[in-house]
Amino acid sequence: MLSKQSCQFLFAALQKENPHPQTELHYTTDFELLVAVMLSAQATDASVNKATVHLFPVANTPEALLALGEEQLAHFLKTLNYYRTKTRHLLATAQRLVDHFNSRVPTTREALETLPGVGRKTANVILNVLIGAETFAVDTHIFRVANRTGLAPGKTPLQVELGLMKQVPKPFRQHAHHWLVLHGRYICTAKRPKCEQCPIRTVCEYWTSVAEKNIYVI
């Protein structure tokens, strides 16, 4: 596991590369964000954006989504993995928002996790983006970066999340989620990571092991 000094260097370097990181999901309202994040499970942000660019002009409120109905909503989502399940979850969530939250997206973990299809990871994203909560939504990118670098090793997403809560220096916690996601998406990729371009390789346990063996990753 990385030392406090190495963690400080790591996030300072990521901050220098991207001072104001943001989600790559396209949205203009709290409800649009919730929908986009729910759709992003087992899907890329790009594929979600391709679906929502057609959906949101037609339905971007709980009431409008419910008015579409299952078949029409499914038509907008059919390019996404598990679109039938996601359709049902979105409609059930929209109904719950109307019935219990005055059609507004709640901003507490407890309330968010009562929404059908919303688990801990989705709630963490919503809390981080909407209210700047210091949460870590451990997706495949964060899980890989945390383990590969030695930042917060763990066998499960929850273990990694708890490790990040201990390891990430306080000044960087609000944006750490996005920095790690973007780093995993574009630099620390699953196959052939771009170590030569990596701004944090000097503190990365993976790079250290590669360098010691004189293996050059390009």
CSV table of C-alpha atoms in Angstrom, one decimal:
chain,number,residue,atom,x,y,z
A,1,MET,CA,0.0,0.0,0.0
A,2,LEU,CA,1.3,3.5,-0.9
A,3,SER,CA,2.6,5.7,1.8
A,4,LYS,CA,0.9,9.0,2.8
A,5,GLN,CA,3.7,10.9,0.9
A,6,SER,CA,3.1,8.8,-2.2
A,7,CYS,CA,-0.7,9.4,-2.0
A,8,GLN,CA,-0.1,13.1,-1.8
A,9,PHE,CA,2.1,13.0,-4.8
A,10,LEU,CA,-0.3,10.8,-6.8
A,11,PHE,CA,-3.3,13.1,-6.4
A,12,ALA,CA,-1.3,16.3,-6.8
A,13,ALA,CA,-0.1,15.0,-10.1
A,14,LEU,CA,-3.6,14.0,-11.2
A,15,GLN,CA,-4.9,17.4,-10.1
A,16,LYS,CA,-2.2,19.2,-12.2
A,17,GLU,CA,-3.2,17.2,-15.2
A,18,ASN,CA,-6.9,17.9,-14.8
A,19,PRO,CA,-7.7,20.6,-12.2
A,20,HIS,CA,-11.5,20.4,-12.6
A,21,PRO,CA,-12.5,16.8,-13.5
A,22,GLN,CA,-16.1,16.1,-14.4
A,23,THR,CA,-18.3,13.1,-15.3
A,24,GLU,CA,-18.4,12.3,-19.0
A,25,LEU,CA,-22.1,11.5,-18.8
A,26,HIS,CA,-24.2,14.2,-20.4
A,27,TYR,CA,-27.0,15.8,-18.3
A,28,THR,CA,-28.5,19.1,-17.4
A,29,THR,CA,-30.8,18.3,-14.5
A,30,ASP,CA,-30.5,16.2,-11.3
A,31,PHE,CA,-33.0,13.7,-12.7
A,32,GLU,CA,-31.1,13.4,-16.0
A,33,LEU,CA,-28.0,12.6,-14.0
A,34,LEU,CA,-29.7,9.9,-12.0
A,35,VAL,CA,-31.1,8.3,-15.2
A,36,ALA,CA,-27.7,8.5,-16.9
A,37,VAL,CA,-25.8,6.9,-13.9
A,38,MET,CA,-28.4,4.1,-13.6
A,39,LEU,CA,-28.0,3.4,-17.3
A,40,SER,CA,-24.2,3.4,-17.1
A,41,ALA,CA,-24.1,0.0,-15.3
A,42,GLN,CA,-22.3,-2.5,-17.6
A,43,ALA,CA,-22.2,0.2,-20.3
A,44,THR,CA,-19.8,2.9,-21.4
A,45,ASP,CA,-20.5,6.6,-20.8
A,46,ALA,CA,-20.3,7.1,-24.6
A,47,SER,CA,-23.0,4.5,-25.2
A,48,VAL,CA,-25.2,6.0,-22.5
A,49,ASN,CA,-24.8,9.5,-24.1
A,50,LYS,CA,-25.9,8.1,-27.4
A,51,ALA,CA,-29.1,6.8,-25.9
A,52,THR,CA,-29.9,9.8,-23.7
A,53,VAL,CA,-29.3,12.4,-26.5
A,54,HIS,CA,-32.6,11.1,-28.0
A,55,LEU,CA,-34.4,10.3,-24.7
A,56,PHE,CA,-33.9,13.5,-22.7
A,57,PRO,CA,-35.5,15.8,-25.2
A,58,VAL,CA,-38.6,13.6,-25.0
A,59,ALA,CA,-38.6,12.7,-21.3
A,60,ASN,CA,-36.4,14.2,-18.7
A,61,THR,CA,-38.7,14.3,-15.7
A,62,PRO,CA,-40.2,11.4,-13.7
A,63,GLU,CA,-43.7,12.2,-15.0
A,64,ALA,CA,-42.6,12.3,-18.6
A,65,LEU,CA,-40.7,9.0,-18.2
A,66,LEU,CA,-43.8,7.4,-16.8
A,67,ALA,CA,-45.9,8.7,-19.6
A,68,LEU,CA,-43.7,7.0,-22.1
A,69,GLY,CA,-44.4,3.6,-20.7
A,70,GLU,CA,-42.3,0.5,-20.8
A,71,GLU,CA,-42.2,-0.2,-24.6
A,72,GLN,CA,-41.5,3.3,-25.7
A,73,LEU,CA,-38.8,3.8,-23.0
A,74,ALA,CA,-37.2,0.4,-24.0
A,75,HIS,CA,-37.1,1.6,-27.6
A,76,PHE,CA,-34.8,4.5,-26.5
A,77,LEU,CA,-32.6,2.2,-24.5
A,78,LYS,CA,-32.4,-0.9,-26.7
A,79,THR,CA,-28.7,-0.2,-27.7
A,80,LEU,CA,-27.6,-0.7,-24.0
A,81,ASN,CA,-26.9,-3.9,-22.2
A,82,TYR,CA,-29.7,-5.2,-20.0
A,83,TYR,CA,-32.0,-2.5,-21.4
A,84,ARG,CA,-35.2,-4.3,-20.4
A,85,THR,CA,-34.1,-4.5,-16.8
A,86,LYS,CA,-32.9,-0.9,-16.9
A,87,THR,CA,-36.3,0.2,-18.3
A,88,ARG,CA,-38.2,-1.4,-15.5
A,89,HIS,CA,-35.9,0.1,-12.9
A,90,LEU,CA,-36.2,3.5,-14.3
A,91,LEU,CA,-39.9,3.4,-14.4
A,92,ALA,CA,-40.1,2.1,-10.8
A,93,THR,CA,-37.7,4.8,-9.7
A,94,ALA,CA,-39.6,7.5,-11.5
A,95,GLN,CA,-42.8,6.3,-9.7
A,96,ARG,CA,-41.1,6.3,-6.4
A,97,LEU,CA,-39.8,9.8,-6.9
A,98,VAL,CA,-43.3,11.0,-7.7
A,99,ASP,CA,-44.9,9.2,-4.8
A,100,HIS,CA,-42.3,9.9,-2.0
A,101,PHE,CA,-39.9,12.6,-3.0
A,102,ASN,CA,-42.0,15.3,-4.8
A,103,SER,CA,-40.4,14.2,-8.1
A,104,ARG,CA,-37.0,15.4,-6.8
A,105,VAL,CA,-33.8,13.4,-6.6
A,106,PRO,CA,-32.9,12.8,-2.9
A,107,THR,CA,-29.5,13.7,-1.7
A,108,THR,CA,-28.9,11.2,1.1
A,109,ARG,CA,-27.5,7.7,0.7
A,110,GLU,CA,-30.4,6.2,2.6
A,111,ALA,CA,-33.0,7.7,0.4
A,112,LEU,CA,-31.2,7.1,-2.8
A,113,GLU,CA,-30.8,3.4,-2.0
A,114,THR,CA,-34.5,3.0,-1.7
A,115,LEU,CA,-34.8,3.7,-5.4
A,116,PRO,CA,-35.2,0.6,-7.5
A,117,GLY,CA,-31.9,-0.2,-9.3
A,118,VAL,CA,-29.9,2.2,-7.2
A,119,GLY,CA,-27.1,0.6,-5.2
A,120,ARG,CA,-24.2,1.9,-3.2
A,121,LYS,CA,-22.1,2.7,-6.3
A,122,THR,CA,-24.8,4.7,-8.1
A,123,ALA,CA,-25.6,6.5,-4.8
A,124,ASN,CA,-22.0,7.5,-4.4
A,125,VAL,CA,-21.8,9.0,-7.9
A,126,ILE,CA,-25.0,11.0,-7.3
A,127,LEU,CA,-23.8,12.3,-4.0
A,128,ASN,CA,-20.4,13.2,-5.3
A,129,VAL,CA,-21.7,15.0,-8.4
A,130,LEU,CA,-24.8,16.7,-7.0
A,131,ILE,CA,-23.6,17.9,-3.6
A,132,GLY,CA,-19.8,17.4,-3.7
A,133,ALA,CA,-19.9,14.6,-1.1
A,134,GLU,CA,-16.5,12.9,-0.6
A,135,THR,CA,-17.6,9.5,-1.9
A,136,PHE,CA,-15.9,6.9,-4.0
A,137,ALA,CA,-18.0,5.0,-6.5
A,138,VAL,CA,-15.7,2.0,-7.2
A,139,ASP,CA,-16.3,0.9,-10.8
A,140,THR,CA,-14.0,-1.3,-12.9
A,141,HIS,CA,-11.6,1.6,-13.6
A,142,ILE,CA,-11.2,2.7,-9.9
A,143,PHE,CA,-10.9,-0.9,-8.8
A,144,ARG,CA,-8.1,-1.5,-11.3
A,145,VAL,CA,-6.2,1.7,-10.6
A,146,ALA,CA,-6.5,1.3,-6.8
A,147,ASN,CA,-5.1,-2.3,-6.9
A,148,ARG,CA,-2.5,-1.9,-9.7
A,149,THR,CA,-0.9,1.2,-8.2
A,150,GLY,CA,-1.1,0.0,-4.6
A,151,LEU,CA,-3.2,3.0,-3.6
A,152,ALA,CA,-6.0,1.0,-2.0
A,153,PRO,CA,-5.7,-2.7,-2.7
A,154,GLY,CA,-8.8,-4.8,-2.1
A,155,LYS,CA,-10.6,-7.9,-3.3
A,156,THR,CA,-14.0,-6.3,-3.5
A,157,PRO,CA,-15.3,-2.9,-4.5
A,158,LEU,CA,-16.3,-2.2,-0.9
A,159,GLN,CA,-12.8,-3.0,0.4
A,160,VAL,CA,-11.3,-0.7,-2.2
A,161,GLU,CA,-13.8,2.1,-1.2
A,162,LEU,CA,-13.0,1.8,2.5
A,163,GLY,CA,-9.3,1.8,1.6
A,164,LEU,CA,-9.7,5.0,-0.5
A,165,MET,CA,-11.5,6.7,2.4
A,166,LYS,CA,-8.4,6.1,4.5
A,167,GLN,CA,-5.8,6.8,1.8
A,168,VAL,CA,-7.0,9.8,-0.1
A,169,PRO,CA,-5.7,13.0,1.4
A,170,LYS,CA,-8.5,15.3,2.6
A,171,PRO,CA,-7.9,18.2,0.1
A,172,PHE,CA,-8.3,15.8,-2.9
A,173,ARG,CA,-11.4,13.7,-1.8
A,174,GLN,CA,-14.1,15.6,-3.6
A,175,HIS,CA,-12.5,15.1,-7.0
A,176,ALA,CA,-10.7,11.8,-6.4
A,177,HIS,CA,-13.5,9.7,-7.8
A,178,HIS,CA,-13.3,11.4,-11.2
A,179,TRP,CA,-9.5,11.6,-11.3
A,180,LEU,CA,-9.3,7.8,-10.8
A,181,VAL,CA,-12.1,7.0,-13.2
A,182,LEU,CA,-10.5,9.1,-16.0
A,183,HIS,CA,-7.0,7.8,-15.3
A,184,GLY,CA,-8.2,4.2,-15.5
A,185,ARG,CA,-10.2,5.0,-18.7
A,186,TYR,CA,-7.5,6.7,-20.7
A,187,ILE,CA,-4.1,5.8,-19.1
A,188,CYS,CA,-4.2,2.9,-16.7
A,189,THR,CA,-6.2,0.8,-19.1
A,190,ALA,CA,-7.0,-2.9,-18.5
A,191,LYS,CA,-4.8,-4.0,-21.5
A,192,ARG,CA,-1.5,-2.4,-22.4
A,193,PRO,CA,-1.6,0.4,-19.8
A,194,LYS,CA,0.1,3.6,-21.1
A,195,CYS,CA,2.7,3.7,-18.4
A,196,GLU,CA,5.1,5.8,-20.4
A,197,GLN,CA,2.5,8.6,-20.4
A,198,CYS,CA,1.5,8.2,-16.8
A,199,PRO,CA,2.1,11.2,-14.5
A,200,ILE,CA,2.0,9.0,-11.3
A,201,ARG,CA,4.2,6.1,-12.4
A,202,THR,CA,7.1,7.0,-10.1
A,203,VAL,CA,4.9,6.0,-7.1
A,204,CYS,CA,3.0,3.2,-8.8
A,205,GLU,CA,3.8,-0.3,-7.5
A,206,TYR,CA,3.0,-1.8,-10.9
A,207,TRP,CA,5.4,0.5,-12.7
A,208,THR,CA,8.1,-0.2,-10.1
A,209,SER,CA,7.9,-3.9,-10.7
A,210,VAL,CA,7.9,-3.4,-14.4
A,211,ALA,CA,10.9,-1.1,-14.3
A,212,GLU,CA,12.9,-3.5,-12.0
A,213,LYS,CA,12.4,-6.2,-14.6
A,214,ASN,CA,13.4,-3.9,-17.4
A,215,ILE,CA,10.1,-4.5,-19.1
A,216,TYR,CA,9.0,-1.5,-21.1
A,217,VAL,CA,5.3,-0.9,-21.5
A,218,ILE,CA,4.4,1.1,-24.6
